[in-house]
Amino acid sequence: MTKSIKEKKFSFIMRVKQLIEPVILRLETIDSKISGQGKALRPVYYRNEDLKKIFGLSNNTIIKYRQTGILPFTKLGDIFLYDAVQIEKILQENKS
């Protein structure tokens, strides 16, 4: 290869690298945020609709579990909130 062709290839590679570097840095930032948060991606509280969708519970079952103390909750106005950490703990304790 002649020196001119090598210089053109090198110049092209450097331009591509300059275009790609910001993208790579951004992806690394996103990856580090995702890796560092792991469990933080999970909601802090579930609502009734979440329990129905995720666990397949009916309204009556949720009410029964609340009334019997099986399902700890916080009430905010008319909204029932269920701590995700406590739900996870209950699931682990009842794991067979």
PDB file of C-alpha atoms in Angstrom:
ATOM      1  CA  MET A   1       0.000   0.000   0.000  1.00  0.00           C
ATOM      2  CA  THR A   2       1.158   3.439  -0.710  1.00  0.00           C
ATOM      3  CA  LYS A   3       1.633   6.003   1.976  1.00  0.00           C
ATOM      4  CA  SER A   4      -1.294   8.081   0.663  1.00  0.00           C
ATOM      5  CA  ILE A   5      -3.755   5.165   0.908  1.00  0.00           C
ATOM      6  CA  LYS A   6      -2.567   4.375   4.440  1.00  0.00           C
ATOM      7  CA  GLU A   7      -3.007   8.005   5.458  1.00  0.00           C
ATOM      8  CA  LYS A   8      -6.527   8.103   3.989  1.00  0.00           C
ATOM      9  CA  LYS A   9      -7.488   4.903   5.833  1.00  0.00           C
ATOM     10  CA  PHE A  10      -6.011   6.226   9.059  1.00  0.00           C
ATOM     11  CA  SER A  11      -7.841   9.536   8.609  1.00  0.00           C
ATOM     12  CA  PHE A  12     -11.111   7.699   7.962  1.00  0.00           C
ATOM     13  CA  ILE A  13     -10.636   5.503  11.037  1.00  0.00           C
ATOM     14  CA  MET A  14      -9.921   8.547  13.194  1.00  0.00           C
ATOM     15  CA  ARG A  15     -13.063  10.320  11.951  1.00  0.00           C
ATOM     16  CA  VAL A  16     -15.200   7.247  12.658  1.00  0.00           C
ATOM     17  CA  LYS A  17     -13.640   6.957  16.110  1.00  0.00           C
ATOM     18  CA  GLN A  18     -14.448  10.609  16.830  1.00  0.00           C
ATOM     19  CA  LEU A  19     -18.067  10.008  15.827  1.00  0.00           C
ATOM     20  CA  ILE A  20     -18.419   6.832  17.880  1.00  0.00           C
ATOM     21  CA  GLU A  21     -16.626   7.913  21.080  1.00  0.00           C
ATOM     22  CA  PRO A  22     -19.479  10.097  22.452  1.00  0.00           C
ATOM     23  CA  VAL A  23     -21.942   7.285  21.825  1.00  0.00           C
ATOM     24  CA  ILE A  24     -19.734   4.778  23.621  1.00  0.00           C
ATOM     25  CA  LEU A  25     -19.288   7.129  26.573  1.00  0.00           C
ATOM     26  CA  ARG A  26     -23.055   7.640  26.806  1.00  0.00           C
ATOM     27  CA  LEU A  27     -23.689   3.882  26.662  1.00  0.00           C
ATOM     28  CA  GLU A  28     -21.106   3.288  29.389  1.00  0.00           C
ATOM     29  CA  THR A  29     -22.812   5.915  31.567  1.00  0.00           C
ATOM     30  CA  ILE A  30     -26.197   4.289  31.041  1.00  0.00           C
ATOM     31  CA  ASP A  31     -24.757   0.843  31.737  1.00  0.00           C
ATOM     32  CA  SER A  32     -23.124   1.981  34.971  1.00  0.00           C
ATOM     33  CA  LYS A  33     -26.383   3.550  36.142  1.00  0.00           C
ATOM     34  CA  ILE A  34     -28.326   0.389  35.366  1.00  0.00           C
ATOM     35  CA  SER A  35     -25.726  -1.875  36.967  1.00  0.00           C
ATOM     36  CA  GLY A  36     -25.475   0.277  40.066  1.00  0.00           C
ATOM     37  CA  GLN A  37     -29.197   0.437  40.673  1.00  0.00           C
ATOM     38  CA  GLY A  38     -30.254  -3.170  40.117  1.00  0.00           C
ATOM     39  CA  LYS A  39     -33.042  -3.335  42.665  1.00  0.00           C
ATOM     40  CA  ALA A  40     -33.821   0.372  42.419  1.00  0.00           C
ATOM     41  CA  LEU A  41     -35.531  -0.336  39.109  1.00  0.00           C
ATOM     42  CA  ARG A  42     -38.217  -2.169  41.030  1.00  0.00           C
ATOM     43  CA  PRO A  43     -41.001   0.043  42.321  1.00  0.00           C
ATOM     44  CA  VAL A  44     -40.812   1.075  45.952  1.00  0.00           C
ATOM     45  CA  TYR A  45     -44.539   0.449  46.396  1.00  0.00           C
ATOM     46  CA  TYR A  46     -47.054  -1.694  44.584  1.00  0.00           C
ATOM     47  CA  ARG A  47     -50.690  -0.701  44.127  1.00  0.00           C
ATOM     48  CA  ASN A  48     -53.695  -3.024  43.899  1.00  0.00           C
ATOM     49  CA  GLU A  49     -53.477  -3.075  40.103  1.00  0.00           C
ATOM     50  CA  ASP A  50     -49.809  -4.097  40.286  1.00  0.00           C
ATOM     51  CA  LEU A  51     -50.605  -7.004  42.626  1.00  0.00           C
ATOM     52  CA  LYS A  52     -53.366  -8.168  40.310  1.00  0.00           C
ATOM     53  CA  LYS A  53     -51.175  -8.011  37.196  1.00  0.00           C
ATOM     54  CA  ILE A  54     -47.929  -9.346  38.660  1.00  0.00           C
ATOM     55  CA  PHE A  55     -49.239 -11.994  41.048  1.00  0.00           C
ATOM     56  CA  GLY A  56     -52.647 -12.744  39.562  1.00  0.00           C
ATOM     57  CA  LEU A  57     -54.509 -11.830  42.735  1.00  0.00           C
ATOM     58  CA  SER A  58     -58.183 -10.890  42.690  1.00  0.00           C
ATOM     59  CA  ASN A  59     -59.619  -7.851  44.461  1.00  0.00           C
ATOM     60  CA  ASN A  60     -61.240 -10.130  47.062  1.00  0.00           C
ATOM     61  CA  THR A  61     -57.957 -11.926  47.772  1.00  0.00           C
ATOM     62  CA  ILE A  62     -56.102  -8.646  48.219  1.00  0.00           C
ATOM     63  CA  ILE A  63     -58.792  -7.391  50.618  1.00  0.00           C
ATOM     64  CA  LYS A  64     -58.732 -10.673  52.565  1.00  0.00           C
ATOM     65  CA  TYR A  65     -54.919 -10.605  52.829  1.00  0.00           C
ATOM     66  CA  ARG A  66     -55.042  -7.002  54.077  1.00  0.00           C
ATOM     67  CA  GLN A  67     -57.743  -7.753  56.657  1.00  0.00           C
ATOM     68  CA  THR A  68     -55.969 -10.847  57.999  1.00  0.00           C
ATOM     69  CA  GLY A  69     -52.613  -9.078  58.211  1.00  0.00           C
ATOM     70  CA  ILE A  70     -50.951 -11.286  55.603  1.00  0.00           C
ATOM     71  CA  LEU A  71     -50.387  -8.285  53.369  1.00  0.00           C
ATOM     72  CA  PRO A  72     -48.995  -5.214  55.151  1.00  0.00           C
ATOM     73  CA  PHE A  73     -50.109  -1.952  53.585  1.00  0.00           C
ATOM     74  CA  THR A  74     -50.095   1.807  53.830  1.00  0.00           C
ATOM     75  CA  LYS A  75     -53.205   3.763  52.984  1.00  0.00           C
ATOM     76  CA  LEU A  76     -52.867   7.132  51.320  1.00  0.00           C
ATOM     77  CA  GLY A  77     -56.330   8.601  50.875  1.00  0.00           C
ATOM     78  CA  ASP A  78     -58.255   5.915  49.011  1.00  0.00           C
ATOM     79  CA  ILE A  79     -55.114   4.271  47.649  1.00  0.00           C
ATOM     80  CA  PHE A  80     -53.565   1.188  49.213  1.00  0.00           C
ATOM     81  CA  LEU A  81     -49.782   0.920  48.858  1.00  0.00           C
ATOM     82  CA  TYR A  82     -47.758  -2.234  49.471  1.00  0.00           C
ATOM     83  CA  ASP A  83     -44.034  -1.990  50.206  1.00  0.00           C
ATOM     84  CA  ALA A  84     -42.137  -3.936  47.515  1.00  0.00           C
ATOM     85  CA  VAL A  85     -39.436  -4.976  50.018  1.00  0.00           C
ATOM     86  CA  GLN A  86     -42.037  -6.409  52.392  1.00  0.00           C
ATOM     87  CA  ILE A  87     -43.747  -8.245  49.514  1.00  0.00           C
ATOM     88  CA  GLU A  88     -40.387  -9.742  48.528  1.00  0.00           C
ATOM     89  CA  LYS A  89     -39.792 -10.771  52.148  1.00  0.00           C
ATOM     90  CA  ILE A  90     -43.215 -12.447  52.344  1.00  0.00           C
ATOM     91  CA  LEU A  91     -42.515 -14.313  49.119  1.00  0.00           C
ATOM     92  CA  GLN A  92     -39.143 -15.522  50.402  1.00  0.00           C
ATOM     93  CA  GLU A  93     -40.602 -16.644  53.722  1.00  0.00           C
ATOM     94  CA  ASN A  94     -43.323 -18.642  51.971  1.00  0.00           C
ATOM     95  CA  LYS A  95     -41.053 -20.154  49.375  1.00  0.00           C
ATOM     96  CA  SER A  96     -41.367 -23.935  49.263  1.00  0.00           C
TER      97      SER A  96
END
